[in-house]
Structure formats: C-alpha cells, structure tokens
C-alpha cells in the first residue's frame, strides 16, 4: 500500500485509483525515455531551435503538418529564400545548417511555415530570444550570440556531453532542508517607482538589496516567460524558452540570479504550463497549420475562462517540450525551482470551474485529467533529478491529496502547495465579521487546518489580492484614511486599527507556517495603491503598475514602521523556526495551542521555545493575564505594539517574565505566565 493511503484512512476507498496514477506515471516515463533518466532525455532545447556549431549554425523545428519551412529576416530582407529553406529529416522534424556568416548577433527573424492550403509567419517554438519592435509592436525571434555562458560545439542529436559552460555562483543553503522558506513574490516590470517598465538590472541594483535587508531567503519572479500582452501579468505565455526581453537581456537576468545567490537568496520563477496564449504569430497556436499540434482538439482546445489554449499532455512531443522547458530554466539560467501556475486547471477536465471539491470523491472521478497529473508528477521528478534541492510549489485550490507528497509514496512530488484558503479566509473575515466577533481560536484553526503530511506556503495576500477589482488588506482595513492620515502624528482610529491588525494578521500567518511564508512586493509595508497594468481603459498608464519605494524610505510615514516590523518578524522566525527531525521526519516545530479564550478574544500557542500571544480584542487591555506554559524564564523578542512599529509602546519589553508554579501542573512542568496584553496587539516571547 502506498504511504499516502496508509497515512490517511479516508483515502483507502480510492487506493486503486491512487495506485493507478502512480503506475501510469512509471509506465509513461518508461515509454518516453526507454529507461534513460529523465534529466538526460528532456534536452529538447539543446537540439531544437537555433544553435551555434563548430562551423556555423543549425536550426531545427518540429512541424509534422508543414510542407515547407523558410527562415526570413534581416539576413535576407525578409524574403522567401531557398538558401534559408529547412529540409525534412523525418518524424516531423525540419533542419538546416549554414556557415558562420549566414547569421549575425541581434538579427531578427521568423519562420515562414507552409502547409496544404495555407501558410503563416511563426516564431520558432524553442526560440530563446524574442523581442518586440517599439513602433510596430510586432514580435520576432532574435539571433543571440554573446557566447558568455554557453558554448556549443559539434552538438549532435543524442550527445549533450559536449555542452560546456562557465561556472556560476550557486545558492549556499539547502532549500527546504534546514530553513523555512520566506518568499518575496515580485514582478520585474512594476518594481520601479518610475512610471515605466523596469529592468532586470535595475531590479538587481535597487530592489534585491531591499529583499536581503528584510530577511527573505527566496524571491519568486513573475512574468519571466515571454508574453505578448504586458497586462496579462505574464500568464498568457507565447514563447516558453525566452526570458521576456522587455525587462532586458538573458545575461542581465542571469546576473540578477547570480547576485541573489551571492546574497544567499534562492530564485524561483512562476512557470506557466497550464495553458498558452491563443496568438498564432507570436505563440504556438496553429503553428504548423493544425490546431492540435501542441493542444487538444475539439472542445478541450480552448480554456473557457482564460481565453487561452490547453496543452495535450498525452502527446509525447508535448511532454518532451514542457519537460525540456523545466530543465532549461534550471540549467541555462540557474533558477532554483518553480511555482507552477494553474495546477487546478490542469488536473481537472472542468479546470476546477464550478467545482466545490467538498469530498475525497471529488478527486477520483472521470473529471480528473490523468495525463496532466502524470505530467506534473514527471515534471517534479525531472526537476529534482536536475537539481536535488530544487523548490517546487503547486498553485492548487482543489485540495488534491498527495499533491505535495513524495512520488514514491503515491504523491505528485511537489515540495509545497500554496495555502490558498488563508487569503480567502482573511478577505471574508475582514469583510463580514465585526472586530468584536473575531475569535482567536477560530483564526488559529484556519491558519493550521492542513494535511499534516504535506508542506504548504502560507500567505495573507499575494499579487492576486492587490489587483484592481480587489483590495489589499491595508486598504480593506483603512480605506481612504490612508491617503490623508498616514503621516506620524496625523493618524485616525481607522489608521491605528488598520496598522495594528495588519501586523497581527501577518504575524499569525507567518508564525504558523509548516513550510514557508510569502508576501508580494510592497505589501509588506502596506503599499497604498492597487495594481493596474497599462491598458486601453486607463490610457495605457503605468501609474498603478509600479511600487512607491519613496514612501517606505520616508521615516515620517507609517509605511517605514510596517516595513521595519516585517523585517524583524521575518528575521526572527527564520532564525528561530529551524527545521528539526523526529520520527515524523523533517518539519518545523509543531504548533501547540496553550490558551484560547473566546470571550476575551485572546489566543496563545507555542512553537519550540517561542510563545505567541494575541489579543484580538479592540476594546480591552488585560493586566496580569495568565496562561499555562512550560515553566521557566521568558523574554520578549517581538511586540507588535512597540513604538518602532507604529504601536503605542504600552509594555516594557525589557522585563523578563518568570512562570509562577501551580501544584496542579507540577508534574507537567508547567506554570502560569502572566502578561500585560494591550488591546489589539500580539507579543512573542522566547524561553531563556
């Protein structure tokens, strides 16, 4: 019996389905690779596309329905030219070699693909450099030959041993092995204060030091894969192997990653394999004249909600394309892993639309897409073959059991799953519950309600909650008062309340993690504006697609205090919540509820040597409030009410606290810890 079934009796009625998925993945891997390790098989990017050789150039493309393929571009005046015509070599593959002087660095080009009854201009499917003309807005592939990181000589179809590279700095810490993940989710383009599209280089110089100062040990970069529409947030990908040129060059992205590694910060990317843009001239849609080359035919081809195309994961060529894409970003750029977007949409024929997933039988029905589940399983296996300590995170709202369990145990192999219910809970709670009805025990339950055999990434809000049409937590709490009363000495009740709850919400979310914590760029200091990318409806303005760093750098505003709190919170938790090992394996210290008084709105819990105490009551402060904890001496290590964090400073945090003995609990080595708890505040104590 597979381990995930043995660990969860509720899964036993579905044991055969789970075993079937496991067996199918093993069988599919054997069919694809013939026994070769996945990491040695998923080398499509080394074969297909445009490459330098010892004598010149070679270009290969897979287009089984094509009758002819030409290269047209700057090198031939954008004309159809027999000299640049590819030849079929079998199995739908086309190839052409040229001498060195046939192509030059930075020349633009496209493929002219002909098929029975039609033709179209296409960008090569494995293009690694795609640029947009500023005046015409047309995208083209670009010859890129800087010869800095990768030199390919005499590359043959089955020989990857001849790929030579220069050494680049690697991350020093073992992600997920000895530390919890603290992820700073970021978007390169909107990371400048100026109303413009920012660059990899400027992000590296100006934003990365901020991330390091805050204490986050991982950045998650959005919108890396090239996409024709900037406002899609990078989720309508056209060119899967090309780093978006609107942010800079491949070398500048690699330099960013190297710089992060030198700061001991891991770098993961949002990878979009759940769908693709419908565009034909920029993307893969109708690439060789058939709508089903990479995608499903018929009713499954188009995503009903996203206006995009759905990959056919049952095709060996599609599996090879996507798995090669996973390896490419790890191998070529040095990324440390991926956050897989839209996993729910992939795993179900319904894409999860209209599904409530309110029982285990929701996961083991004909609605499940076995090929997509198989792809995700093999993707995780490949990624960890290529980079043992890689990080993989699944964005899934369905709650599929085993998603973040090892493959050998019957899982799908992700390291973490996003705890997507937590931000939904906070939105609902803030909108629908009065402050006096907030229940600390209920909040703690929601933070820790998860499968114990799977690690999660918790977050109060991500980029999703900052988009136009939604509201960030700070805006929900403070609203318009933020614009007029966020300067020291000018606060209102709404501002004081909002600042207090903003800190408490983040602290209870971050301190109850069982894997990692995530925030979106700027939300840590309560960024005052939503996100709205340039579009026709706003006059193509960048005003709301940027981050106002000057606000947090100004000590006259409360933004600086919130930023300071976030930094101390992250650094404290990263230092103290060290992963430990016992009979249950590697994990963070368990969360033990030590006090829950619904009437007082006070809740406290213990993790290792830390005690977390929250007073959610907005009306009452409590003196000498007692709770049973392990006996000993405690010191305050973080207090949301400290003046440096825009609090009122009502407690003397230099005082050491000693537990008071109780005969009833002497054998349990527990005593009463008595504290002053100001209204709407939280304190963290450490046993000395």
XYZ file of C-alpha atoms in Angstrom:
688
model
C 0.000 0.000 0.000
C 1.310 3.436 -0.912
C 2.252 5.581 2.062
C -0.240 8.401 1.470
C -3.053 5.833 1.645
C -1.604 4.170 4.728
C -1.370 7.567 6.446
C -4.944 8.603 5.682
C -7.732 6.052 6.189
C -10.149 8.287 4.263
C -8.084 7.604 1.143
C -8.379 3.826 1.369
C -11.584 3.635 -0.761
C -9.556 5.314 -3.523
C -6.402 3.222 -3.105
C -6.732 1.621 -6.524
C -7.100 4.997 -8.269
C -4.038 6.368 -6.478
C -2.048 3.235 -7.281
C -3.204 3.516 -10.886
C -1.911 7.062 -11.173
C 1.415 6.033 -9.698
C 1.748 3.067 -12.057
C 0.725 5.191 -15.047
C 3.465 7.738 -14.321
C 6.093 4.993 -14.119
C 4.819 3.390 -17.303
C 4.677 6.692 -19.166
C 8.227 7.563 -18.117
C 9.444 4.223 -19.468
C 7.568 4.738 -22.741
C 9.023 8.213 -23.189
C 12.630 7.627 -22.188
C 13.168 3.903 -22.789
C 14.839 3.719 -19.380
C 17.058 6.792 -19.814
C 16.949 9.149 -16.799
C 14.504 11.980 -17.368
C 17.238 14.575 -16.946
C 19.145 13.039 -19.870
C 16.026 12.779 -22.037
C 14.453 16.217 -21.567
C 17.064 18.019 -23.691
C 14.813 19.390 -26.411
C 16.263 22.888 -26.059
C 19.737 21.535 -26.861
C 18.518 20.068 -30.157
C 15.615 22.184 -31.403
C 15.845 25.884 -32.084
C 18.786 27.919 -33.353
C 22.296 26.915 -32.199
C 25.904 27.742 -32.949
C 28.028 24.829 -34.119
C 31.756 24.417 -34.722
C 31.285 25.511 -38.343
C 28.329 27.862 -38.194
C 24.641 27.494 -37.353
C 21.898 24.885 -37.226
C 18.151 25.361 -36.808
C 15.649 22.580 -36.133
C 11.893 22.672 -35.751
C 9.126 20.139 -35.157
C 6.197 20.797 -37.511
C 4.686 17.492 -38.736
C 1.957 19.098 -40.861
C 4.255 21.558 -42.654
C 5.046 21.157 -46.367
C 7.862 23.738 -46.348
C 9.656 25.970 -43.811
C 11.777 29.025 -44.608
C 13.724 31.452 -42.428
C 13.068 35.076 -43.289
C 14.501 38.127 -41.577
C 17.209 40.765 -41.540
C 19.632 38.344 -43.168
C 17.617 38.093 -46.410
C 15.497 41.226 -46.499
C 12.528 39.327 -45.039
C 12.084 37.451 -48.299
C 11.272 33.823 -49.021
C 14.716 32.456 -49.872
C 15.738 28.915 -50.882
C 19.110 29.406 -49.175
C 17.268 29.651 -45.878
C 14.857 26.784 -46.514
C 14.761 23.944 -43.972
C 14.721 20.299 -45.047
C 12.585 17.490 -43.586
C 14.648 14.814 -41.800
C 11.826 12.564 -40.541
C 9.318 12.354 -37.700
C 8.030 15.843 -38.476
C 11.433 17.430 -37.818
C 12.939 20.073 -40.128
C 16.599 21.102 -40.192
C 19.060 23.434 -41.910
C 22.752 24.210 -41.387
C 24.513 27.400 -42.503
C 28.059 28.717 -42.367
C 29.019 31.254 -39.716
C 28.491 34.323 -41.927
C 24.876 33.410 -42.715
C 23.572 34.862 -39.444
C 24.741 37.613 -37.104
C 24.128 38.550 -33.491
C 20.901 40.579 -32.940
C 19.437 39.918 -36.389
C 15.652 39.489 -36.341
C 13.986 36.519 -37.990
C 10.878 34.372 -38.205
C 9.815 31.119 -39.766
C 7.568 31.057 -42.818
C 5.652 27.804 -42.368
C 3.674 26.449 -45.299
C 1.074 23.696 -45.174
C -1.520 22.280 -47.514
C -3.819 25.167 -48.302
C -2.157 27.837 -46.186
C 0.872 29.464 -44.605
C 1.839 31.645 -41.662
C 4.723 33.504 -40.077
C 5.823 31.836 -36.862
C 8.388 32.327 -34.113
C 10.424 29.108 -33.557
C 8.921 27.067 -30.750
C 12.265 26.819 -28.915
C 13.309 30.460 -29.507
C 15.358 31.716 -26.562
C 15.296 35.375 -27.500
C 12.149 37.188 -28.691
C 11.861 40.970 -28.989
C 9.135 43.450 -29.834
C 9.531 46.322 -32.275
C 8.690 49.525 -30.381
C 6.940 51.172 -33.325
C 5.102 48.284 -34.991
C 4.654 46.237 -31.767
C 5.460 43.110 -33.807
C 7.401 40.302 -32.079
C 10.285 38.494 -33.788
C 12.910 35.973 -32.787
C 16.401 37.387 -32.436
C 19.780 35.798 -33.113
C 21.604 35.861 -29.786
C 25.288 35.013 -29.804
C 27.078 36.672 -26.892
C 28.996 33.466 -26.050
C 29.204 34.291 -22.335
C 27.593 31.368 -20.559
C 27.040 28.624 -23.074
C 29.308 27.471 -25.906
C 28.030 24.679 -28.090
C 30.407 22.836 -30.394
C 29.568 19.898 -32.637
C 26.264 19.332 -30.820
C 24.639 16.125 -32.044
C 21.100 14.929 -31.537
C 21.879 12.407 -28.812
C 25.051 13.933 -27.389
C 24.682 16.537 -24.653
C 28.136 15.841 -23.197
C 29.693 18.449 -25.483
C 27.860 21.331 -23.830
C 30.449 23.359 -21.930
C 29.774 26.242 -19.611
C 31.462 28.673 -17.313
C 30.907 28.183 -13.579
C 28.403 30.493 -11.894
C 27.741 31.058 -8.176
C 25.280 28.650 -6.610
C 22.958 29.034 -3.642
C 24.743 28.088 -0.428
C 21.870 26.901 1.736
C 19.845 23.781 1.101
C 16.346 24.995 0.380
C 13.734 23.167 2.399
C 16.294 21.124 4.321
C 17.373 23.371 7.162
C 15.284 26.533 6.817
C 11.714 27.592 6.296
C 11.082 29.432 3.045
C 10.322 33.142 3.214
C 9.347 34.112 -0.313
C 9.268 37.629 -1.732
C 6.972 37.481 -4.746
C 7.970 40.109 -7.295
C 7.340 41.404 -10.799
C 10.366 42.900 -12.533
C 8.444 45.315 -14.751
C 6.477 47.023 -11.992
C 9.332 47.128 -9.454
C 10.392 50.712 -10.229
C 8.872 53.838 -8.747
C 9.047 55.485 -12.149
C 6.079 55.093 -14.476
C 7.814 52.666 -16.797
C 8.666 49.011 -17.337
C 11.587 48.241 -15.043
C 14.627 46.135 -15.981
C 16.381 43.048 -14.614
C 19.431 45.226 -13.996
C 17.625 47.961 -12.080
C 15.769 45.362 -10.008
C 19.090 43.729 -9.170
C 20.662 47.012 -8.094
C 17.720 48.658 -6.321
C 15.191 46.052 -5.178
C 17.280 42.974 -4.396
C 19.129 44.775 -1.556
C 15.729 45.596 -0.023
C 14.776 41.910 -0.095
C 18.040 40.973 1.583
C 17.576 43.655 4.243
C 14.065 42.398 5.010
C 15.428 38.882 5.509
C 13.547 36.935 2.843
C 15.582 33.958 1.618
C 13.795 33.402 -1.694
C 12.417 35.558 -4.476
C 9.664 34.335 -6.773
C 9.785 36.184 -10.089
C 6.619 36.548 -12.115
C 6.225 37.046 -15.876
C 9.648 35.695 -16.897
C 8.475 33.697 -19.918
C 7.808 35.948 -22.916
C 4.211 37.106 -23.302
C 2.795 39.458 -25.945
C 0.422 41.374 -23.637
C 2.154 43.044 -20.689
C -1.127 43.380 -18.802
C -1.583 39.601 -18.616
C 0.834 39.580 -15.634
C 2.816 37.027 -17.642
C 0.117 34.361 -17.618
C -0.536 34.283 -21.393
C 2.830 32.886 -22.476
C 3.808 32.868 -26.139
C 7.478 31.814 -26.077
C 8.243 29.323 -23.354
C 12.042 29.320 -23.660
C 12.515 33.095 -23.967
C 13.063 35.351 -20.973
C 10.946 38.445 -21.524
C 13.075 40.941 -23.421
C 11.004 43.915 -22.242
C 12.980 43.640 -18.972
C 16.442 43.257 -20.546
C 18.828 40.628 -21.891
C 19.345 36.984 -20.882
C 22.720 37.932 -19.411
C 21.118 40.564 -17.186
C 18.627 38.019 -15.849
C 21.467 35.591 -15.160
C 23.381 38.357 -13.385
C 20.315 39.028 -11.211
C 20.113 35.345 -10.272
C 23.854 35.197 -9.565
C 23.621 38.306 -7.375
C 20.736 36.788 -5.427
C 22.732 33.601 -4.916
C 25.693 35.594 -3.642
C 23.311 37.050 -1.035
C 22.146 33.531 -0.122
C 18.724 34.137 -1.680
C 17.138 31.393 -3.777
C 15.358 32.348 -7.007
C 12.271 30.576 -8.308
C 10.048 31.540 -11.206
C 6.364 31.433 -11.962
C 6.210 28.799 -14.682
C 3.070 28.627 -16.805
C 2.435 25.165 -18.233
C -1.294 25.197 -17.575
C -2.163 26.951 -20.844
C -0.735 29.109 -23.648
C -1.691 32.303 -25.441
C -4.008 31.849 -28.446
C -1.905 34.114 -30.671
C -0.585 32.390 -33.790
C 2.051 34.878 -34.999
C 3.633 35.101 -31.535
C 2.831 31.729 -29.996
C 2.163 28.065 -30.692
C -1.464 28.269 -31.775
C -1.963 26.637 -35.188
C 1.837 26.510 -35.531
C 2.018 24.053 -38.445
C -1.488 24.665 -39.753
C -3.144 22.234 -37.345
C -4.932 23.384 -34.180
C -3.918 20.222 -32.332
C -0.114 20.128 -32.729
C 0.527 21.127 -29.106
C -3.025 21.444 -27.875
C -6.181 19.417 -27.541
C -8.528 19.206 -30.484
C -12.239 19.916 -30.271
C -13.957 21.171 -27.128
C -10.884 20.743 -24.946
C -8.658 23.046 -27.023
C -9.712 26.399 -25.545
C -9.883 27.303 -21.877
C -13.426 28.546 -21.242
C -12.402 31.144 -18.651
C -8.903 32.248 -19.639
C -9.227 32.795 -23.431
C -6.203 30.560 -23.986
C -5.198 27.145 -25.335
C -4.884 23.929 -23.319
C -1.896 21.617 -23.807
C -2.465 17.971 -24.688
C -0.336 16.298 -22.001
C -0.987 12.892 -23.546
C 1.257 13.646 -26.537
C 4.898 12.535 -26.201
C 6.092 15.591 -28.129
C 4.221 17.928 -25.774
C 5.641 16.130 -22.758
C 9.123 16.482 -24.253
C 8.568 20.182 -24.948
C 7.314 21.027 -21.445
C 9.739 18.815 -19.529
C 12.614 20.249 -21.562
C 11.317 23.679 -20.631
C 11.573 22.822 -16.921
C 15.165 21.692 -17.328
C 16.064 24.688 -19.496
C 15.318 27.302 -16.837
C 17.225 25.345 -14.186
C 20.150 24.531 -16.426
C 20.571 27.664 -18.522
C 19.615 30.374 -16.047
C 20.279 28.757 -12.685
C 16.777 29.107 -11.261
C 16.257 27.139 -8.053
C 12.776 25.940 -8.839
C 9.262 26.878 -9.836
C 5.863 27.905 -8.652
C 3.546 26.046 -11.052
C 0.637 28.253 -12.036
C -2.894 26.960 -12.579
C -2.388 23.417 -11.301
C -6.100 23.049 -10.524
C -6.940 23.944 -14.111
C -4.528 21.275 -15.331
C -5.712 18.420 -13.128
C -9.422 18.510 -13.965
C -11.293 18.398 -17.265
C -13.585 21.081 -15.840
C -10.492 23.176 -14.951
C -11.999 23.344 -11.470
C -14.652 25.782 -12.680
C -17.881 25.440 -10.729
C -16.435 22.661 -8.556
C -16.714 22.782 -4.769
C -14.306 19.884 -4.012
C -16.154 19.149 -0.788
C -15.227 15.464 -0.520
C -12.496 12.988 -1.359
C -14.563 11.527 -4.153
C -14.187 14.880 -5.969
C -10.558 13.979 -6.718
C -11.037 10.475 -8.108
C -13.695 10.826 -10.779
C -13.638 10.899 -14.592
C -13.272 14.674 -14.183
C -9.592 14.155 -13.288
C -7.117 14.509 -16.177
C -4.776 11.548 -15.768
C -2.339 12.799 -18.418
C -1.963 16.196 -16.736
C -1.451 14.555 -13.339
C 1.155 12.302 -14.937
C 2.904 15.315 -16.474
C 3.090 17.147 -13.145
C 4.439 14.018 -11.454
C 7.177 13.554 -14.056
C 7.957 17.288 -14.027
C 8.643 17.121 -10.304
C 10.768 14.023 -10.730
C 12.795 15.655 -13.510
C 13.281 18.939 -11.639
C 14.686 17.165 -8.600
C 16.904 14.987 -10.780
C 18.394 18.107 -12.347
C 18.695 19.994 -9.045
C 18.323 17.882 -5.916
C 17.335 20.755 -3.634
C 15.044 22.467 -6.120
C 11.851 24.094 -4.857
C 8.515 23.254 -6.469
C 5.246 24.845 -5.372
C 1.770 24.000 -6.649
C -0.940 26.614 -7.029
C -3.988 24.454 -6.366
C -7.281 25.433 -4.805
C -8.907 21.993 -5.006
C -7.001 20.332 -2.157
C -5.940 17.262 -4.159
C -4.474 14.824 -1.576
C -0.847 13.875 -2.132
C -0.052 16.868 -4.300
C 2.907 17.781 -2.079
C 3.903 14.249 -1.090
C 6.870 12.289 -2.478
C 6.208 10.370 -5.686
C 7.423 7.117 -4.132
C 4.690 7.495 -1.505
C 1.975 7.891 -4.139
C 2.105 11.669 -4.306
C 2.811 14.062 -7.163
C 6.158 15.237 -5.850
C 5.688 18.952 -5.196
C 7.670 20.271 -2.235
C 4.925 22.685 -1.201
C 1.381 23.644 -2.018
C 0.044 27.199 -1.710
C -2.330 27.576 1.228
C -4.851 29.395 -0.944
C -7.603 29.185 1.647
C -5.767 31.540 4.027
C -6.024 34.776 1.989
C -9.617 33.878 1.158
C -10.264 33.494 4.886
C -8.782 36.907 5.693
C -10.824 38.634 2.986
C -14.013 37.028 4.226
C -13.218 37.688 7.886
C -12.395 41.366 7.402
C -15.434 41.948 5.174
C -18.042 40.002 7.128
C -17.015 39.910 10.796
C -17.078 42.833 13.211
C -13.921 43.239 15.266
C -15.690 42.277 18.473
C -16.698 38.965 16.871
C -13.184 37.937 15.843
C -12.287 34.671 17.553
C -8.614 33.891 18.165
C -9.145 30.154 18.320
C -11.013 30.148 15.017
C -8.254 32.195 13.386
C -5.584 29.803 14.685
C -7.588 26.828 13.396
C -7.821 28.348 9.916
C -4.079 29.007 9.879
C -3.251 25.395 10.777
C -6.048 23.474 9.033
C -3.971 21.440 6.570
C -2.813 17.949 5.733
C -0.016 17.069 8.122
C 1.917 15.061 5.544
C 2.210 17.981 3.095
C 4.129 21.243 3.414
C 2.413 24.474 2.475
C 3.278 28.086 1.716
C 1.087 30.364 3.832
C 0.312 33.954 2.919
C -2.100 36.662 3.958
C -2.100 38.177 0.474
C -0.236 37.813 -2.801
C -0.399 39.682 -6.105
C -3.938 38.330 -6.580
C -5.321 40.400 -3.722
C -3.609 43.593 -4.949
C -5.190 43.698 -8.422
C -7.788 46.229 -9.490
C -11.183 44.798 -8.639
C -9.884 43.523 -5.307
C -8.346 45.198 -2.281
C -5.186 44.692 -0.281
C -5.549 44.008 3.424
C -4.365 47.505 4.340
C -6.996 49.070 2.067
C -9.756 46.876 3.445
C -8.808 47.957 6.956
C -8.119 51.668 6.456
C -9.588 52.679 3.093
C -9.400 56.398 2.189
C -7.842 57.440 5.512
C -4.604 56.004 4.137
C -4.255 58.903 1.739
C -4.633 61.665 4.332
C -3.656 60.248 7.723
C -0.620 58.012 7.274
C 1.924 60.552 8.484
C 3.202 60.342 12.056
C 1.056 62.447 14.348
C -1.903 62.577 11.973
C -3.449 59.124 12.445
C -7.105 58.370 12.989
C -8.816 55.483 14.734
C -9.124 53.710 11.376
C -5.394 54.106 10.744
C -4.397 52.915 14.224
C -6.742 49.944 13.975
C -5.603 49.050 10.476
C -1.899 49.229 11.300
C -2.376 47.056 14.390
C -4.368 44.383 12.561
C -2.039 44.468 9.532
C 0.851 43.432 11.788
C -1.149 40.862 13.737
C -2.558 39.240 10.602
C 0.925 38.861 9.141
C 2.420 37.579 12.371
C -0.159 34.842 12.950
C 0.013 33.826 9.272
C 3.812 33.708 9.172
C 4.336 32.122 12.579
C 2.003 29.172 11.959
C 3.608 28.003 8.701
C 4.500 24.374 8.146
C 6.711 25.073 5.143
C 7.007 28.683 4.139
C 5.557 32.176 4.028
C 5.010 34.501 1.062
C 4.355 38.190 0.556
C 4.013 40.247 -2.602
C 6.411 43.108 -3.322
C 5.306 46.194 -1.406
C 2.507 44.561 0.555
C 4.874 44.057 3.489
C 4.800 47.817 4.162
C 1.170 48.344 3.181
C 1.646 49.706 -0.331
C -1.073 52.321 -0.820
C -2.043 51.585 -4.415
C -3.566 48.631 -6.216
C -2.089 47.042 -9.361
C -3.460 48.063 -12.741
C -1.299 47.381 -15.767
C -1.274 49.706 -18.796
C -4.373 49.086 -20.884
C -6.781 50.926 -23.122
C -9.154 51.560 -20.217
C -6.580 53.601 -18.286
C -4.924 55.338 -21.212
C -2.025 52.867 -21.207
C -0.785 54.382 -17.978
C 1.948 52.893 -15.751
C 0.775 54.885 -12.717
C -0.555 51.830 -10.899
C 1.952 49.318 -12.283
C 4.851 50.410 -10.080
C 5.978 50.405 -6.455
C 6.367 53.644 -4.475
C 9.578 52.898 -2.564
C 9.956 56.560 -1.545
C 7.038 56.117 0.849
C 8.715 53.353 2.813
C 12.032 55.227 2.765
C 10.415 58.255 4.425
C 10.548 57.894 8.223
C 7.723 60.410 8.568
C 5.224 57.823 7.313
C 3.871 54.675 8.919
C 4.997 52.665 5.894
C 8.522 52.684 7.324
C 7.248 51.288 10.644
C 5.344 48.480 8.933
C 8.416 47.652 6.859
C 10.558 47.548 9.993
C 8.090 45.192 11.656
C 8.032 42.872 8.658
C 11.834 42.696 8.618
C 12.095 41.871 12.313
C 9.274 39.329 12.051
C 10.848 37.519 9.105
C 14.332 37.538 10.604
C 13.081 36.285 13.985
C 11.043 33.452 12.500
C 13.768 32.479 10.070
C 16.291 32.293 12.905
C 14.097 30.556 15.488
C 11.866 28.241 13.423
C 14.657 25.900 12.408
C 13.602 22.653 10.801
C 14.001 19.680 13.118
C 13.777 15.927 12.701
C 11.984 13.283 14.712
C 10.066 10.067 13.975
C 7.756 12.094 11.698
C 10.680 13.268 9.572
C 11.776 16.818 8.784
C 9.417 19.550 9.926
C 9.137 22.881 11.675
C 8.337 22.804 15.409
C 4.706 21.832 15.971
C 2.083 24.445 16.839
C 0.675 23.732 20.318
C -2.394 25.690 21.416
C -1.740 26.807 25.000
C -4.614 29.250 25.550
C -7.891 30.111 23.840
C -10.463 32.355 25.497
C -13.246 33.216 23.119
C -14.802 35.801 25.426
C -11.577 37.745 25.858
C -10.540 37.196 22.211
C -7.132 36.002 23.406
C -5.288 33.063 21.895
C -1.756 31.779 22.521
C 0.326 28.969 21.057
C 3.799 27.546 21.391
C 6.367 26.607 18.719
C 9.638 25.271 20.070
C 10.905 27.817 22.590
C 8.615 30.597 21.346
C 5.254 31.617 22.813
C 2.926 33.675 20.605
C 0.143 35.606 22.377
C -2.574 37.524 20.500
C -5.154 39.849 21.978
C -7.621 40.483 19.155
C -9.859 42.492 21.473
C -10.114 46.056 20.226
C -11.707 47.406 23.396
C -9.932 45.747 26.304
C -6.380 45.508 27.516
C -5.602 42.912 30.187
C -3.253 43.116 33.159
C -1.596 40.011 34.619
C -3.305 37.821 32.035
C -2.291 34.262 32.872
C -1.762 31.192 30.706
C -0.141 27.815 31.284
C 3.197 27.336 29.520
C 6.360 25.274 30.100
C 7.934 26.600 33.309
C 10.938 28.872 33.018
C 12.091 32.404 32.224
C 10.877 34.254 29.140
C 11.956 37.407 27.346
C 10.026 39.450 24.786
C 11.546 39.147 21.296
C 8.814 40.862 19.258
C 5.890 43.082 20.151
C 3.500 44.465 17.553
C 2.684 47.359 19.911
C 6.286 48.613 20.055
C 6.672 52.277 19.109
C 9.230 51.433 16.425
C 6.428 49.512 14.674
C 3.878 52.358 14.901
C 2.454 50.945 18.120
C 1.717 52.724 21.380
C 4.564 51.158 23.374
C 2.369 50.350 26.352
C 4.547 47.482 27.626
C 8.076 47.456 28.993
C 9.621 44.741 26.846
C 12.899 44.776 28.763
C 11.236 42.980 31.681
C 11.953 39.264 31.998
C 8.942 37.098 32.761
C 9.058 34.113 35.121
C 6.372 31.469 35.292
C 4.557 31.084 38.582
C 4.285 27.486 39.862
C 1.000 25.649 40.295
C 0.841 22.413 42.273
C -1.774 21.016 39.905
C 0.658 21.186 36.970
C 3.947 20.497 38.741
C 4.369 17.070 37.142
C 3.794 18.563 33.719
C 6.483 21.183 34.421
C 4.050 23.970 33.614
C 3.490 27.298 35.274
C 1.459 30.462 34.887
C 2.921 33.121 32.643
C 1.283 36.469 33.465
C 1.443 39.294 30.964
C 0.079 42.734 30.243
C -1.787 42.453 26.926
C -2.676 45.781 25.293
C -5.778 45.815 23.128
C -5.280 44.710 19.538
C -1.675 43.582 19.914
C 0.498 40.474 19.835
C 3.703 39.565 21.615
C 6.299 36.857 21.015
C 8.299 35.537 23.951
C 11.267 33.212 23.942
C 12.173 30.833 26.731
C 15.616 31.763 28.041
